[in-house]
Every structure is written in structure tokens, then in C-alpha cells.
CSV table of C-alpha atoms in Angstrom, one decimal:
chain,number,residue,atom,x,y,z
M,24,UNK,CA,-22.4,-8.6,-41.6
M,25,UNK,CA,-20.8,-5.6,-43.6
M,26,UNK,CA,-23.5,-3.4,-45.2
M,27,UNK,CA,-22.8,-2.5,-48.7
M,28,UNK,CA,-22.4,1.4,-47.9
M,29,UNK,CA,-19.6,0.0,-45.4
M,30,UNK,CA,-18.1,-1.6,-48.0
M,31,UNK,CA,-17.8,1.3,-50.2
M,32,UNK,CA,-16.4,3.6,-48.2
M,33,UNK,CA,-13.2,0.8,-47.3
M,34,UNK,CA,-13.0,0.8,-51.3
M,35,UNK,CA,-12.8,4.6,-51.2
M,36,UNK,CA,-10.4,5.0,-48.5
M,37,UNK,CA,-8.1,2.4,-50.2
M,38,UNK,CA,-8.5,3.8,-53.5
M,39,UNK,CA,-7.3,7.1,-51.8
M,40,UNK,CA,-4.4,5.2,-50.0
M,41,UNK,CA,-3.0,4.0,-53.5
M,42,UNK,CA,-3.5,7.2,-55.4
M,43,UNK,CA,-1.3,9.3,-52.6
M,44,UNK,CA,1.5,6.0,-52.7
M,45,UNK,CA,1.0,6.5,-56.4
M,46,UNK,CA,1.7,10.6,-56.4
M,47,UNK,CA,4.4,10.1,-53.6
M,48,UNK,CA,8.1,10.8,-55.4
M,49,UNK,CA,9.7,7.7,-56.0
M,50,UNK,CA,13.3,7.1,-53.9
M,51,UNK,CA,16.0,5.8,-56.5
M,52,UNK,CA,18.5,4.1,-54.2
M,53,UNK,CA,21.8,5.5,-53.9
M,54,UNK,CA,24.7,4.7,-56.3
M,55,UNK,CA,27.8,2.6,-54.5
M,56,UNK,CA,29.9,6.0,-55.3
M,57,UNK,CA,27.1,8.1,-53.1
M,58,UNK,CA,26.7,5.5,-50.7
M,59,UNK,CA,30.4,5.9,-50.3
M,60,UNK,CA,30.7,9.5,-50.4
M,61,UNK,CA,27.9,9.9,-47.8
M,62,UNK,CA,30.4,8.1,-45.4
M,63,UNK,CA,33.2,10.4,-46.5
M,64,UNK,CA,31.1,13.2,-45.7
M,65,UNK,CA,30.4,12.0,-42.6
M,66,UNK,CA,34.2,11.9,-41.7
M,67,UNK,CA,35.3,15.2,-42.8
M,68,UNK,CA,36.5,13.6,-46.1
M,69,UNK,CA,35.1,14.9,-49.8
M,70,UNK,CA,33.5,12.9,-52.4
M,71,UNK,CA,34.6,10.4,-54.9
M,72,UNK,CA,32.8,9.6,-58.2
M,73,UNK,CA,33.2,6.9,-60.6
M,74,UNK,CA,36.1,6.7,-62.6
M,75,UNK,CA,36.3,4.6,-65.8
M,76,UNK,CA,39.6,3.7,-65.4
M,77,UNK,CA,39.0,2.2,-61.9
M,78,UNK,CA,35.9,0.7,-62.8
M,79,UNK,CA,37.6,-1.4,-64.9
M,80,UNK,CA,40.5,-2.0,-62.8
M,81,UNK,CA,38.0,-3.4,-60.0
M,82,UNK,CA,35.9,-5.4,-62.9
M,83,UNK,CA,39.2,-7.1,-63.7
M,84,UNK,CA,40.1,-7.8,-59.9
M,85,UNK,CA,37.0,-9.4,-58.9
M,86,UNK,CA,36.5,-11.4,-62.2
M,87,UNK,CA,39.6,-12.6,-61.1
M,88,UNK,CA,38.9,-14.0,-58.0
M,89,UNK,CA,35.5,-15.1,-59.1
M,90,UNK,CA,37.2,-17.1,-62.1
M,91,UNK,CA,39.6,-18.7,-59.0
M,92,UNK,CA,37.1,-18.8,-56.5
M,93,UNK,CA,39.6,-17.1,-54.1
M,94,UNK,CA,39.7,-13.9,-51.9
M,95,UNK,CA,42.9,-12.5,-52.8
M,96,UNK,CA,44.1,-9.2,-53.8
M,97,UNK,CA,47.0,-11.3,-55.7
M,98,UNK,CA,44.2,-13.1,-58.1
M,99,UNK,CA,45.7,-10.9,-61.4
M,100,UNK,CA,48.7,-9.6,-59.7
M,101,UNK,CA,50.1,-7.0,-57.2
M,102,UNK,CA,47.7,-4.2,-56.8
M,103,UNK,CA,50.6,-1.2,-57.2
M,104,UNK,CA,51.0,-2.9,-60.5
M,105,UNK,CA,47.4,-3.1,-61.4
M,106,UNK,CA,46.4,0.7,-60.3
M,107,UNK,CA,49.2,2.2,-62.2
M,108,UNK,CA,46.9,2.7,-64.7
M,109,UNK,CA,44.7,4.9,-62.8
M,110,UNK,CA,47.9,7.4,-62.8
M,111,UNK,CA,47.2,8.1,-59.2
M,112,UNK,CA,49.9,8.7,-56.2
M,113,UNK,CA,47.3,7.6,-53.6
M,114,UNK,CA,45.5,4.6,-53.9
M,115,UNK,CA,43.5,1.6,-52.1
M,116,UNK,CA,41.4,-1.5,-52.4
M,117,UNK,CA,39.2,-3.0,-50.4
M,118,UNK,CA,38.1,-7.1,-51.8
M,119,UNK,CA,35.5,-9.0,-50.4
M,120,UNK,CA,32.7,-12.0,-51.1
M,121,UNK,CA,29.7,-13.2,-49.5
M,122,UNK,CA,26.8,-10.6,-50.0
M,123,UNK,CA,24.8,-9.8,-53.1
M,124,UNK,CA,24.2,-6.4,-53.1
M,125,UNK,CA,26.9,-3.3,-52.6
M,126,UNK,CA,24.6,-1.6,-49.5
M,127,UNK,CA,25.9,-4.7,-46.8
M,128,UNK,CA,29.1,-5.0,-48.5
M,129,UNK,CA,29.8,-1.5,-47.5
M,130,UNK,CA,28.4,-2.5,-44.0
M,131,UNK,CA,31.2,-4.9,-43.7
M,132,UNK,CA,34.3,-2.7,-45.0
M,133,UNK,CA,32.6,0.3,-42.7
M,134,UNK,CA,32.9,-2.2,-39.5
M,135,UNK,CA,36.4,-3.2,-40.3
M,136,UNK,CA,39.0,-0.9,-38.9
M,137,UNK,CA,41.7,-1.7,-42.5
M,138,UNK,CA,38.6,-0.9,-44.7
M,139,UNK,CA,37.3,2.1,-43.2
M,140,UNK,CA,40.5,3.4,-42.7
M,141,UNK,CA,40.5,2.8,-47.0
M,142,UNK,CA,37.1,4.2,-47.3
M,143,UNK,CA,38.3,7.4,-45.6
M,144,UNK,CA,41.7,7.8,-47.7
M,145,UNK,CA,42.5,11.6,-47.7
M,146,UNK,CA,42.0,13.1,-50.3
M,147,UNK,CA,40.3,10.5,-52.6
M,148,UNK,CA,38.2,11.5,-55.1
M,149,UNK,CA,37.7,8.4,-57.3
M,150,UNK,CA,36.2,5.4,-56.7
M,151,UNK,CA,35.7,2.2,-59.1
M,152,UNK,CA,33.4,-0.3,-57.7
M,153,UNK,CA,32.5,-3.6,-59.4
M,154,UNK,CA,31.2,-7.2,-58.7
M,155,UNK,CA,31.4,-10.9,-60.6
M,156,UNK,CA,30.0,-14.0,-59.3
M,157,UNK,CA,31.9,-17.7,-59.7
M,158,UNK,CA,31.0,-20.2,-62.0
M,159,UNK,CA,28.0,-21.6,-59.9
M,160,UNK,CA,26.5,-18.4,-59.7
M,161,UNK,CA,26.7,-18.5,-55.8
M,162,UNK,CA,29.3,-16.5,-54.1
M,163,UNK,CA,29.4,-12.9,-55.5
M,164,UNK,CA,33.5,-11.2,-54.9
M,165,UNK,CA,33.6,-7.4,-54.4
M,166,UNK,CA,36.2,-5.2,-55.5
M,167,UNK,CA,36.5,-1.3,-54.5
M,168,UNK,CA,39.6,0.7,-55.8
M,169,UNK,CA,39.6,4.4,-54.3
M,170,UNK,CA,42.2,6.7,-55.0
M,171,UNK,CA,43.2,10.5,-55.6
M,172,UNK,CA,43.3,12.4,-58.6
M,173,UNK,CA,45.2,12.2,-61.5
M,174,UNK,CA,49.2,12.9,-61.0
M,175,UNK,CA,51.1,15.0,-63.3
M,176,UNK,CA,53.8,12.9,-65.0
M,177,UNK,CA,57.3,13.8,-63.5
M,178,UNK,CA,58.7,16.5,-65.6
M,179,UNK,CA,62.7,17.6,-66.2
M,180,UNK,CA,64.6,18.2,-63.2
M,181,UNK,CA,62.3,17.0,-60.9
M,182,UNK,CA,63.9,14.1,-59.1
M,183,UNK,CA,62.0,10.9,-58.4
M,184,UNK,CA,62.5,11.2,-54.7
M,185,UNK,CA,60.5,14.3,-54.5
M,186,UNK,CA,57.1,12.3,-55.9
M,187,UNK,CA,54.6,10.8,-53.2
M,188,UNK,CA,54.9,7.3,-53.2
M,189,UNK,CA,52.1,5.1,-54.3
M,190,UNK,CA,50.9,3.9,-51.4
M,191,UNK,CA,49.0,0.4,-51.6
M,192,UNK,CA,47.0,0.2,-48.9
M,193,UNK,CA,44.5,-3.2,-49.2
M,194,UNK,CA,42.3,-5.0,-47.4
M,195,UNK,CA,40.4,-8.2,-47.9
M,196,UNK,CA,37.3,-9.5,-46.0
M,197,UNK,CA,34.9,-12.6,-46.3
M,198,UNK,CA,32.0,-13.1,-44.0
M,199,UNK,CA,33.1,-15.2,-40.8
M,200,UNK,CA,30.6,-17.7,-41.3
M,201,UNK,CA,31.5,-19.3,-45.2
M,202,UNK,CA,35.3,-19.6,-44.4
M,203,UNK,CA,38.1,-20.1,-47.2
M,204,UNK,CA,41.4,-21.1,-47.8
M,205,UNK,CA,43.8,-18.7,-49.3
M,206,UNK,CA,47.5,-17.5,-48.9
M,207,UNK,CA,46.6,-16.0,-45.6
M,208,UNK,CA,49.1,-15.3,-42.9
M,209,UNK,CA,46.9,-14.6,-40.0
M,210,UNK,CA,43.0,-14.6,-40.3
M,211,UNK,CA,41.5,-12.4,-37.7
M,212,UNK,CA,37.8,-11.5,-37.7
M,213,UNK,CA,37.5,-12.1,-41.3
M,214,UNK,CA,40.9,-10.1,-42.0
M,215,UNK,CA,43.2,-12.0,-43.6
M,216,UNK,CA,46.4,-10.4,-43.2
């Protein structure tokens, strides 16, 4: 049998505990962009932050293929036409569905050679990252647009064939066990190509 002064001393020690969990600084998770950057960093590339302009281009994207309920970076049209907004000569997506949050949809682009390879664009330094579910709430699509800065409009005398291409670079991914039809030439681990 516990005696009472046993008792009170269990209550003190886990008053104690609570107090220091209490004064303990609280950890706010990281942001997608920081998530993403911290990768970067880790492979000699710089940052990216969020930019409004690709936010919204990703919103659009994956409230496309969540209105469809298909993987595709075609859902709202070709991507070189949908990034020219972002005014940017470099730029890349990465799509994907399956996982709720951003942390193991990251997971999944980082173990796939065409998404990291998109994660680690040189010289990026925008990101817009966004996520819609379909219409029975159950399958969440992912779209990431990364891409450099801003690019000066072409001004007189500069001929067109001096500019850096756009270069659309994309890359699609569902989780191997929920499989789906779509306009896929060759599916290979999850890639559809």
C-alpha cells in the first residue's frame, strides 16, 4: 500500500515534469518552402521562398487534377504554358497524390531520381507549393512549381536566340500501392513517363 507522503511526492515530481514541458520553447514545424530549402542546402543549392505567383499556379494545377481525379501534369494544360506567368526562364513541377501532409510528400519526390533532380534545380529561388483533395474528400493531389527568378523582358536588339529557354522539366508520382489510370506511357516505380 502507497503511504500518503509517497503519494505526494509522485504528485510533486509530476507537477515539476509539466511545468519544465510547459517552459520548454515550443517547435513550430517547418514551412514546405523551409522543408525544401533545407534539402537545397544540403546539396549545395540556395533557398527558395514562396512566391504568390507560383502559389497560385500550383493551387490551380492540383485543383485540377483533384476536380478530374487524375495525376496529370496536362489536367489545365501544358505546364510551359501555365508557368509563363511566373516570368521565369527556369522552371519545374513536381505532381503527386496519396499523402495528407507536405513532410511525406517531400519524402516521396526526395526518393525519386526526376523529382529530386527538380527539387535541386540550379539556381531556383522560388517555390509555390499547394494541395486540393477530390470530391470525396479522400485522395489529396500535390503540386510543387520551383523555378528561378524573375527574367528581364527581351529588350531592342536582343535577339530571341540569345534568351535561355524555358525549360519544363516535370515529374509526376502516385504511391505504388493506390494505382491509376491516366495518359501514361510507361509507369515505372510510380513514374509515369
Amino acid at each position: 500500500m502507497t503511504s500518503w507522503g509517497t503519494m505526494r511526492r509522485r504528485a510533486a515530481l509530476l507537477i515539476a515534469a509539466l511545468a519544465l514541458l510547459a517552459a520548454a520553447p515550443a517547435t513550430a514545424a517547418e514551412s514546405p518552402a523551409e522543408q525544401i530549402s533545407g534539402f537545397r542546402l544540403k546539396h549545395g543549392e540556395g533557398r527558395v521562398v514562396r512566391d504568390a505567383t507560383l502559389d497560385r499556379i500550383a493551387m490551380d494545377q492540383a485543383r485540377a487534377m483533384a476536380a478530374k481525379d487524375d495525376l496529370s501534369h496536362d489536367a489545365l494544360g501544358p505546364f510551359t504554358k501555365r508557368v509563363a506567368p511566373s516570368g521565369a526562364g527556369r522552371a519545374a513541377e513536381n505532381i503527386a497524390y496519396g499523402y495528407d501532409n507536405f513532410e511525406k510528400t517531400l519524402g516521396q519526390w526526395i526518393d525519386s531520381s526526376g523529382h529530386r533532380k527538380n527539387l535541386l534545380l540550379h539556381n531556383a529561388s522560388r517555390v509555390g507549393i499547394a494541395s486540393a483533395k477530390n470530391a470525396s474528400g479522400k485522395r489529396t493531389y500535390w503540386a510543387m512549381v520551383i523555378a528561378g527568378d524573375y527574367e528581364p523582358k527581351p529588350g531592342k536588339g536582343k535577339r530571341k536566340n540569345d534568351e535561355e529557354p524555358l525549360v519544363a522539366v516535370k515529374r509526376e508520382t502516385a504511391p505504388a500501392s493506390k494505382p491509376k489510370s491516366s495518359n501514361c506511357h510507361i509507369k515505372l516505380l510510380g513514374l509515369c513517363i
